[in-house]
XYZ file of C-alpha atoms in Angstrom:
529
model
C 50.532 64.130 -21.353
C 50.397 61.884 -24.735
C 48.119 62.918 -26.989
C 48.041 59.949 -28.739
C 44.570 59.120 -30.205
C 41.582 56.596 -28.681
C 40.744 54.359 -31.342
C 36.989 53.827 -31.791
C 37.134 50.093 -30.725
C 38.739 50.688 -27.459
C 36.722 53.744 -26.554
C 34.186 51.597 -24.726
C 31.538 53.867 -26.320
C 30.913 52.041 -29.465
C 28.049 49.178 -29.164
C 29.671 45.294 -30.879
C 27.910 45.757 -34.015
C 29.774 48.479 -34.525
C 33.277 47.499 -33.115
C 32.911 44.256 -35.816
C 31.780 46.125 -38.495
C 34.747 48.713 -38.214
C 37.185 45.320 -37.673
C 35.622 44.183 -40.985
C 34.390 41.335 -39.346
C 33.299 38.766 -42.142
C 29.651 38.316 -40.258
C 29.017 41.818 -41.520
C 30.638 42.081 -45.299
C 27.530 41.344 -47.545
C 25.587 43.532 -45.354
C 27.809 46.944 -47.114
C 29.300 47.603 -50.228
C 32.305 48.148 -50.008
C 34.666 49.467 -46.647
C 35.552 53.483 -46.933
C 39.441 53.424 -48.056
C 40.702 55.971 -50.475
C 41.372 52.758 -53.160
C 37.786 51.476 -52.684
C 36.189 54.724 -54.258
C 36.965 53.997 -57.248
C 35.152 50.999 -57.650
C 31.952 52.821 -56.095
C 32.369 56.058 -58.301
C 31.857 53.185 -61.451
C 29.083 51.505 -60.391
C 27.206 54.640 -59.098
C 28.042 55.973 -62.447
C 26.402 52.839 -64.459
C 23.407 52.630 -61.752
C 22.399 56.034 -61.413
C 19.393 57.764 -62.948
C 21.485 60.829 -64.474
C 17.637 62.909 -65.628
C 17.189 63.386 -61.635
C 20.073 65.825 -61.736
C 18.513 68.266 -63.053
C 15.638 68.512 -60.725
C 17.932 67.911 -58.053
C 20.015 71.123 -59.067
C 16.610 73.238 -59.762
C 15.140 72.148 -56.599
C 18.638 73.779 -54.863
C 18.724 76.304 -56.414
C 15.362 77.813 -55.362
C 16.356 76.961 -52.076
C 19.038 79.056 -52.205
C 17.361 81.987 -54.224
C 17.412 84.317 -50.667
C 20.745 83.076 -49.274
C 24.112 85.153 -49.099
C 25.871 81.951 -50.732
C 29.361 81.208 -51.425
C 31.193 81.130 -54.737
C 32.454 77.551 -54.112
C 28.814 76.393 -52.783
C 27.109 77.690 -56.182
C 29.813 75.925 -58.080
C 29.193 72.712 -56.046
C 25.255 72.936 -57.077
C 25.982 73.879 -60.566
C 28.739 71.002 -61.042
C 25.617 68.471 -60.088
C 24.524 68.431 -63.401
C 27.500 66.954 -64.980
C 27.559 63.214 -64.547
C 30.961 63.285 -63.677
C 29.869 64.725 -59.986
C 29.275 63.131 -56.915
C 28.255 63.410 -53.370
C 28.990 62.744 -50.195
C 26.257 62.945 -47.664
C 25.622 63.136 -43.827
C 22.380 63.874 -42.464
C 21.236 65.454 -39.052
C 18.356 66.196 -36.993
C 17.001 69.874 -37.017
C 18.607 70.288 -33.004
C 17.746 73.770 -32.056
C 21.001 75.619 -32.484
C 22.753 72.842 -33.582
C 22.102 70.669 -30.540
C 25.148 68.311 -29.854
C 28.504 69.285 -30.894
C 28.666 66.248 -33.143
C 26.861 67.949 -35.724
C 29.882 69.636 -36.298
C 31.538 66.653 -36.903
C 29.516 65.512 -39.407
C 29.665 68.032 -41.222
C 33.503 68.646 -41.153
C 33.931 64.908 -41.769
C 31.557 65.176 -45.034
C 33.570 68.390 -46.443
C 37.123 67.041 -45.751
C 36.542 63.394 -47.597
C 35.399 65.247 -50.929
C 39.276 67.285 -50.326
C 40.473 63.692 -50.252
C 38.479 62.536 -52.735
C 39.425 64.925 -55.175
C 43.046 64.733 -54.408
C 42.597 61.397 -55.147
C 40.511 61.516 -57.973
C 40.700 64.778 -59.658
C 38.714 63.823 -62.813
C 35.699 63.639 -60.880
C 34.166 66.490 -58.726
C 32.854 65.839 -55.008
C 30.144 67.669 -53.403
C 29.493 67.882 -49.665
C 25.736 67.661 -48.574
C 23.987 68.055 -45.222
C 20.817 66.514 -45.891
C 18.208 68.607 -43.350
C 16.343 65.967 -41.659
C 13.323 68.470 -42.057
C 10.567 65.469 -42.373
C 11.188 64.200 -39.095
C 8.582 65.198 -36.344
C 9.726 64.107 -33.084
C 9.817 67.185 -31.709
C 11.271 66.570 -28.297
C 14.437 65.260 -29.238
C 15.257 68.767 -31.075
C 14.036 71.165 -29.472
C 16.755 71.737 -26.938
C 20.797 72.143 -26.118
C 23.225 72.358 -23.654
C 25.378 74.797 -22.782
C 27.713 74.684 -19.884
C 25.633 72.144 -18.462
C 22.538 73.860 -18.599
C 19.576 72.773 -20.882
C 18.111 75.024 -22.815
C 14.434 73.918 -23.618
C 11.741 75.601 -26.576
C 8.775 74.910 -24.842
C 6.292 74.827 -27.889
C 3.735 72.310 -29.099
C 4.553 70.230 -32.337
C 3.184 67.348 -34.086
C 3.643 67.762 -38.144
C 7.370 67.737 -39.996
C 10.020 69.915 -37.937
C 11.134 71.391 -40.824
C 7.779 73.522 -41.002
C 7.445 74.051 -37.467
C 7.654 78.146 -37.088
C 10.083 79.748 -35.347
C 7.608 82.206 -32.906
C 8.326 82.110 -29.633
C 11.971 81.978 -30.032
C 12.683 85.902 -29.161
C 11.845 84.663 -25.736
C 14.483 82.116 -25.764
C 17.490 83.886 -27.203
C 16.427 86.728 -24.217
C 17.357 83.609 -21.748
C 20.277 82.362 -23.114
C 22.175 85.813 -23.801
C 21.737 86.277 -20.199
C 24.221 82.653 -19.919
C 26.711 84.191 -22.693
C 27.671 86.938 -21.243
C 28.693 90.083 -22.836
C 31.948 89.355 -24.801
C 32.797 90.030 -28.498
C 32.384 85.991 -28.950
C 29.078 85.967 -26.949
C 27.603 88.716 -28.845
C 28.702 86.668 -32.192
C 26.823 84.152 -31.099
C 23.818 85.953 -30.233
C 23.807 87.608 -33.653
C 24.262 83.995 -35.294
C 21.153 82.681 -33.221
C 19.195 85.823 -34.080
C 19.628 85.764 -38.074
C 18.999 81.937 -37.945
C 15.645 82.204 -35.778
C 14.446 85.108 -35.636
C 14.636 86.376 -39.213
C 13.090 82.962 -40.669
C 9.986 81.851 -40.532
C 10.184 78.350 -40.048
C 12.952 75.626 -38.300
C 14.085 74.451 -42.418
C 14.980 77.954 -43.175
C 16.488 78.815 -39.699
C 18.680 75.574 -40.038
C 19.814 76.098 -43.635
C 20.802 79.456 -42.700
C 22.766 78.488 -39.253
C 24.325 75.549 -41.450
C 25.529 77.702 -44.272
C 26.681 80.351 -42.066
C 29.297 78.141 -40.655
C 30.293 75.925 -43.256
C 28.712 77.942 -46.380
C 32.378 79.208 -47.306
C 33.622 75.233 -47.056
C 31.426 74.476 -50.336
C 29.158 72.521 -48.341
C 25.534 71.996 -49.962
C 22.353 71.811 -47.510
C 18.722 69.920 -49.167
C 15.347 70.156 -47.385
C 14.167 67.334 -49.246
C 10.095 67.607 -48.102
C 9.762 69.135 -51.769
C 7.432 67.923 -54.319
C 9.751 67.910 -57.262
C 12.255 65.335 -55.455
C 9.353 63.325 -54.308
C 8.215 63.354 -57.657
C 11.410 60.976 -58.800
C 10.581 58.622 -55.784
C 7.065 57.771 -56.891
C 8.039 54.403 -58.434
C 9.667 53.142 -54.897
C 7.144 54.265 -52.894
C 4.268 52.505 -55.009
C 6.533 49.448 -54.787
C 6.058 50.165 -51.047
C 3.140 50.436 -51.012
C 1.739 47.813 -53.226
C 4.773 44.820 -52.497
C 6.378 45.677 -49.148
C 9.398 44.927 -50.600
C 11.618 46.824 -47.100
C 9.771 44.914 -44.597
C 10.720 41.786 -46.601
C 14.276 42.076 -47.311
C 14.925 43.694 -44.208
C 13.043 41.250 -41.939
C 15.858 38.861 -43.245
C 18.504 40.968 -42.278
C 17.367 41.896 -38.701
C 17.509 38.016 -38.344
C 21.246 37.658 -39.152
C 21.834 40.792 -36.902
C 20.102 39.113 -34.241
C 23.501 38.671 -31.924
C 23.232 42.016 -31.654
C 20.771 44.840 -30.911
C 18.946 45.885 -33.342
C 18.653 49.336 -33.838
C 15.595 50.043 -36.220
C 12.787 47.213 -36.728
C 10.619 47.701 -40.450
C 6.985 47.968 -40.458
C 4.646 46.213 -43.055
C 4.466 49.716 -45.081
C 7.106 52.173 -44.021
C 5.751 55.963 -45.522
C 3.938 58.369 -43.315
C 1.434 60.180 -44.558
C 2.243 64.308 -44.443
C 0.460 67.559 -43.723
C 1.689 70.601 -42.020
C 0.260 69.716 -38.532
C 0.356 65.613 -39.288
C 2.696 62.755 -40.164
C 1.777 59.424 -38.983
C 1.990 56.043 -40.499
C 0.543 54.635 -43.300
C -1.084 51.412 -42.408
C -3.422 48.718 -44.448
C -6.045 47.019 -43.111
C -9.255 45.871 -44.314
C -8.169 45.930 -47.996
C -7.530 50.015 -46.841
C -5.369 52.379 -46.590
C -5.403 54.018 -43.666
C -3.465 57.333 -41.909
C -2.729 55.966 -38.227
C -4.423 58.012 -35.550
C -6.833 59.854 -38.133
C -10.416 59.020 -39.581
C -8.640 59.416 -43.214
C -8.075 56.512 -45.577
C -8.035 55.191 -49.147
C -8.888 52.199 -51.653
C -5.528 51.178 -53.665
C -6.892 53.178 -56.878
C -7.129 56.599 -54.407
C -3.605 56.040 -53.025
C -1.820 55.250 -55.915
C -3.806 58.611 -57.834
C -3.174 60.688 -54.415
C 0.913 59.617 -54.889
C 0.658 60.554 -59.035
C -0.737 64.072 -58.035
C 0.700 64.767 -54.990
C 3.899 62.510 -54.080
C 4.781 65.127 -51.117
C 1.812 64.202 -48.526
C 4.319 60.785 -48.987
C 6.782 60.828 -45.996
C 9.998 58.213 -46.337
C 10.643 56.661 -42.698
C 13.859 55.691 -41.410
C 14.184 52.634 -43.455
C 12.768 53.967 -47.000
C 14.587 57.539 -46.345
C 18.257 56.182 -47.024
C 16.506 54.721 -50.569
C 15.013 58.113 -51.078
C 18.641 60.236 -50.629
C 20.288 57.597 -52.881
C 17.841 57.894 -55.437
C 17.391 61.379 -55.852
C 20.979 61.933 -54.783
C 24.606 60.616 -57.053
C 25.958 59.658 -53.470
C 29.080 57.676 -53.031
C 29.053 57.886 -49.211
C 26.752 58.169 -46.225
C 28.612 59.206 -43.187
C 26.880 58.852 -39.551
C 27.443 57.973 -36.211
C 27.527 54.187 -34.751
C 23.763 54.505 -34.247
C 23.086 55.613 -37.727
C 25.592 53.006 -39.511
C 24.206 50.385 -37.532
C 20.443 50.614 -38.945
C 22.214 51.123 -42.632
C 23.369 47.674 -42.392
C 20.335 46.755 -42.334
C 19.236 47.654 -45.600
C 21.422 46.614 -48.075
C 19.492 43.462 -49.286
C 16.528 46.011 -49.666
C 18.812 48.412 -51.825
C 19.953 45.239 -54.102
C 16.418 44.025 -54.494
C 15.528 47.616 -56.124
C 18.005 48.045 -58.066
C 19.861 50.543 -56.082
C 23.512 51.196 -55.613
C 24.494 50.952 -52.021
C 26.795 54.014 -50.792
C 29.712 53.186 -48.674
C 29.462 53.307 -45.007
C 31.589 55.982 -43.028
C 31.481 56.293 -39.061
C 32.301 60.048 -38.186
C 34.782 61.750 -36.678
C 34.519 62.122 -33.164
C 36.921 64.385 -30.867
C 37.322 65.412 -27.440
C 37.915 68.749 -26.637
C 40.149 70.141 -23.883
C 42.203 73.026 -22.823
C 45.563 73.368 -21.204
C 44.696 73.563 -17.926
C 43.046 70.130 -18.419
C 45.158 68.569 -19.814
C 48.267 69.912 -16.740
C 45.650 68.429 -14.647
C 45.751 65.320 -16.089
C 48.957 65.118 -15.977
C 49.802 66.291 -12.321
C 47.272 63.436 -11.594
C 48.809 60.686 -13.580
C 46.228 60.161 -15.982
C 46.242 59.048 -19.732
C 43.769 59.615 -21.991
C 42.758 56.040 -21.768
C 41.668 56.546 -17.684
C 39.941 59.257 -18.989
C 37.743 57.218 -21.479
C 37.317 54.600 -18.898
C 34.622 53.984 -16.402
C 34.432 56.382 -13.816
C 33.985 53.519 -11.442
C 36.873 51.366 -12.999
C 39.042 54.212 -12.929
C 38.347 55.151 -9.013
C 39.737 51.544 -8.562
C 42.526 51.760 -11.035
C 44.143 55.027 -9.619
C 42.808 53.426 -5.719
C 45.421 50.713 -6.517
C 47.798 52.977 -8.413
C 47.908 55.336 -5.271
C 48.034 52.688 -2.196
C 51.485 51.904 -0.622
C 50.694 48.159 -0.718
C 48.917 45.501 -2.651
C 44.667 46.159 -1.804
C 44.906 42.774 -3.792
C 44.427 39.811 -1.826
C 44.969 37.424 -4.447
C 48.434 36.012 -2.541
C 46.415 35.424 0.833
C 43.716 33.703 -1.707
C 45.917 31.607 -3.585
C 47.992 29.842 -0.053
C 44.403 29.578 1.844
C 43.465 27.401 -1.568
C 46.740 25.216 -0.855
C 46.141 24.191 2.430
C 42.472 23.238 1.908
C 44.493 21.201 -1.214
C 45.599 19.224 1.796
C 42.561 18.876 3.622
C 40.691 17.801 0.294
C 43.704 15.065 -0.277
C 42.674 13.734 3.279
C 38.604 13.994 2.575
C 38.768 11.549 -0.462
C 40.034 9.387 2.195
C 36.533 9.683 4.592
C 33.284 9.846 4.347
C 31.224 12.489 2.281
C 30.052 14.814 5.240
C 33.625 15.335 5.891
C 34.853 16.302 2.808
C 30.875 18.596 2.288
C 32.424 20.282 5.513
C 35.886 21.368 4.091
C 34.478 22.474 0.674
C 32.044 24.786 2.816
C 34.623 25.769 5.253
C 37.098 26.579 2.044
C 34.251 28.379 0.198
C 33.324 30.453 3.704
C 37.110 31.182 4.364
C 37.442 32.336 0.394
C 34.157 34.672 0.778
C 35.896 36.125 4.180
C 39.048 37.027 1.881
C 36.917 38.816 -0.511
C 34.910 40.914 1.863
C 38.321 42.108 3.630
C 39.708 43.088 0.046
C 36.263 44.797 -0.335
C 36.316 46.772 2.765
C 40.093 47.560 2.450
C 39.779 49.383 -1.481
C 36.772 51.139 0.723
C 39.530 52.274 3.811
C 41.972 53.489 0.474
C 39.202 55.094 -0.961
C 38.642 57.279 2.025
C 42.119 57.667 2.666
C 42.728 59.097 -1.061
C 38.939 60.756 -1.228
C 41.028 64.533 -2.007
C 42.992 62.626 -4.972
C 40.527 60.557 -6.074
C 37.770 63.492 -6.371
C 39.936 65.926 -8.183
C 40.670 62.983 -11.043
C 36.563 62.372 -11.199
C 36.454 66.096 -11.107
C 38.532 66.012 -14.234
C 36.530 63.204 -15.920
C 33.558 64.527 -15.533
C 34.081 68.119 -16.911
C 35.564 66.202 -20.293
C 32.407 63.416 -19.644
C 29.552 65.537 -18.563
C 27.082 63.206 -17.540
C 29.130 60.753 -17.680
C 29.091 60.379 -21.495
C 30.686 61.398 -24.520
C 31.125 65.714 -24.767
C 30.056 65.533 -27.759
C 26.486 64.308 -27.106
C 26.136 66.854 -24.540
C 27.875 70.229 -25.038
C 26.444 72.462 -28.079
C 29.075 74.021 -30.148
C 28.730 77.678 -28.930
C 30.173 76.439 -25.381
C 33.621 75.809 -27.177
C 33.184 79.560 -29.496
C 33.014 81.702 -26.719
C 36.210 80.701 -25.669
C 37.604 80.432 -29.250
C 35.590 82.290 -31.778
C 36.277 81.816 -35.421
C 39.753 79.560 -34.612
C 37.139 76.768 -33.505
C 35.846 75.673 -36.802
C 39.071 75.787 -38.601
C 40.971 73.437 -35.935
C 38.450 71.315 -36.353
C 39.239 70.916 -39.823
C 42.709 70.845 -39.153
C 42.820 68.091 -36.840
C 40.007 65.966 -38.175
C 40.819 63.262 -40.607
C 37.313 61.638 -41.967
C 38.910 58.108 -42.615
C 40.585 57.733 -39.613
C 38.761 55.833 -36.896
C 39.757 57.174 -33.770
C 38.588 59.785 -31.050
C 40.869 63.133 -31.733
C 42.038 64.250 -28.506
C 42.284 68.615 -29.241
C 43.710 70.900 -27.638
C 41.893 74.811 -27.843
């Protein structure tokens, strides 16, 4: 079977925005900096260089380094943190949800992406040092798009109540959990590495930032890569100038405004609000609204004058929570980033910001869509070949490609575009003669042609329907197929967690990964385990 790759354009899983923005479309170019090629780092390592505030390295490095104070860390992870200080450093950055246990196997892709550009990157440029970061998305505090997995189509739910940050959310209860989903591992030296992994993550830290940081550096510590909670006072501390521009100007809701209006062919993935900071407790983080010449915490009795805001951010910039538009400003600020690497959804709302970025003053990092892959085995793939399919049926409709392989399989044409075409002729004939009568004659043939055409179609209809039955054993072995490498019918990696694919392969998963994953390429790796 060829093993050829999908590109991301053809896929069919990638929305226009992003298919035009990956085409370089010139609609798109002054919303990014510059595209992600090897050559076009160089001019972003300069002007991040010139543009960035070099004094918020070391709180940057002094902030990680506390948060690593109890971790079992690599050598090549505490030179990555200790090379931050030197202005000749930069990062690369991908950020991610705190998914229980990882939650779809694209976080692994991320990741991998992030570590193997900084290889390239230094390859390329080896005066300069590169520094992986997963940035813990610890702030967020939708809790129901986290707290849950799949594995081997089963969801796994943590049934708990939340409404503050996730990243402070405690992890009691979770005993409970792991009891349930040991039962679905099995017994094997792989299943009981994955138990153990689970346990030391959640059950030996108190709260989902510490669980995740530990999970995260367990399986890519020895890679170098470097993981921020970045609900931390210190950080916040560097941000207080943007978010009193926020907070007193607006300034995102009116540079992005424009931008959502030249986007406006295409759906728009992330709208800005007048002020967009939350305001943050343990148990709380809602929006920061003003009204009434106040400012007031959405959903709560508490609010300020200007004078008590602006004091409350001097003293205590952490009960100030960046939202989706202001948090790419605060990892660029606080950050010496180069690149932000996300999926479609995530690139899509970045494009959105770079008129906001320019009118602060801000460098804007180059934009990189992440690798994606789909995994198979053998066995698959023999399948797929017994059954004629290429990797392109596979990424196809399920419905289109139950009519593709219909017509592929039939003896003769289910296509009645012959009988169409020469029942169009001789109504050409009877058309010739209507000009020649009156107009109820000539109504009468374009209605007979029309109801004659309409009969055609229903017979072609109902005879794709008589080769569907008569194929139905083919036919459901090949959507069989599809929808063990689609579950759900979408993309595996949205749906399967990462442990699904180490029970069968242990420690070689990770490494293949690397292997076969190129972070500037833009298609869908097709690998084998």
């Amino acid at each position: 079977m060829p093993t050829d790759c999908i590109s991301y354009q053809n896929s069919g899983y990638f929305s226009p925005l992003m298919n035009d923005y990956l085409d370089q479309k010139n609609n798109l170019k002054e919303l990014y900096n510059r595209f992600p090629t090897l050559e076009n780092f160089e001019g972003q390592i300069l002007e991040k260089q010139e543009n960035f505030n070099n004094t918020n390295r070391n709180t940057l490095v002094s902030v990680l380094q506390k948060q690593y104070a109890t971790i079992e860390t690599s050598h090549l992870t505490l030179q990555n943190i200790e090379a931050l200080k030197v202005d000749n450093t930069f990062t690369v950055t991908t950020g991610h949800q705190l998914n229980l246990f990882s939650g779809p196997l694209y976080f692994l892709y991320k990741i991998i992406s992030t570590i193997n550009l900084t290889k390239d990157l230094k390859a390329k440029y080896p005066a300069y040092n590169f520094v992986p970061i997963y940035w813990m998305a610890t702030e967020d505090h939708d809790f129901e798009e986290i707290n849950h997995f799949n594995f081997k189509g089963k969801k796994f739910r943590w049934n708990k109540i939340s409404s503050g940050p996730v990243g402070r959310l405690s992890t009691e209860g979770l005993e409970e959990f792991l009891e349930i989903y040991a039962q679905e591992l099995g017994t094997s030296t792989n299943a009981i590495a994955i138990q153990k992994l689970f346990q030391q993550a959640y059950l030996k830290h108190n709260n989902l930032a510490d669980a995740t940081r530990h999970l995260a550096n367990a399986l890519f510590g020895n890679y170098g890569l470097v993981i921020l909670d970045a609900d931390n006072p210190e950080l916040k501390r560097n941000f207080i100038p943007f978010m009193k521009e926020e907070l007193l100007q607006q300034t995102s809701h009116k540079e992005v405004s424009k931008t959502v209006e030249q986007l406006k062919e295409y759906f728009i993935q992330v709208n800005p609000r007048e002020i967009n900071l939350f305001y943050i407790e343990d148990n709380l983080r809602e929006r920061i609204i003003f009204e009434n010449e106040k400012y007031k915490v959405n959903h709560t009795k508490i609010e300020f004058s200007e004078n008590e805001i602006l004091e409350l951010l001097d003293s205590n910039p952490e009960k100030f929570s960046p939202n989706v538009i202001m948090r790419p400003l605060y990892q660029e600020v606080i950050l010496p980033n180069l690149c932000y690497i996300g999926g479609g959804g995530e690139i899509a709302y970045w494009l959105e910001l770079k008129s906001f970025f320019d009118a602060v003053k801000i460098t804007f990092p180059m934009l990189l869509v992440r690798n994606s892959a789909l995994l198979t085995t053998e066995k698959q793939e023999k399948k797929a070949a017994k059954l004629g399919l290429s990797w392109a049926d596979l990424f196809s409709k399920q419905a289109d490609l139950v009519n593709k392989k219909t017509f592929d399989l039939s003896e003769f044409p289910i296509d009645l575009s012959i009988q169409k075409d020469f029942l169009k002729n001789q109504f050409h004939y009877l058309h010739s003669i209507a000009k020649k009568t009156d107009q109820s004659f000539s109504d009468a043939v374009k209605a007979q042609e029309a109801k004659q055409i309409k009969g055609l179609e229903n017979l072609e209809k109902r005879l794709l329907k008589a080769q569907k039955r008569k194929y139905s054993d083919e036919l459901e072995r090949i959507t069989n197929l599809q929808n063990e490498l689609f579950p759900n019918k979408s993309l595996q990696e949205r749906q399967a967690n990462f442990s699904e694919f180490y029970l069968e392969n242990g420690e070689n998963l990770i490494p293949k990964l690397f292997t076969r994953l190129q972070a500037l390429e833009q298609n869908f790796e097709i690998i084998t385990l």
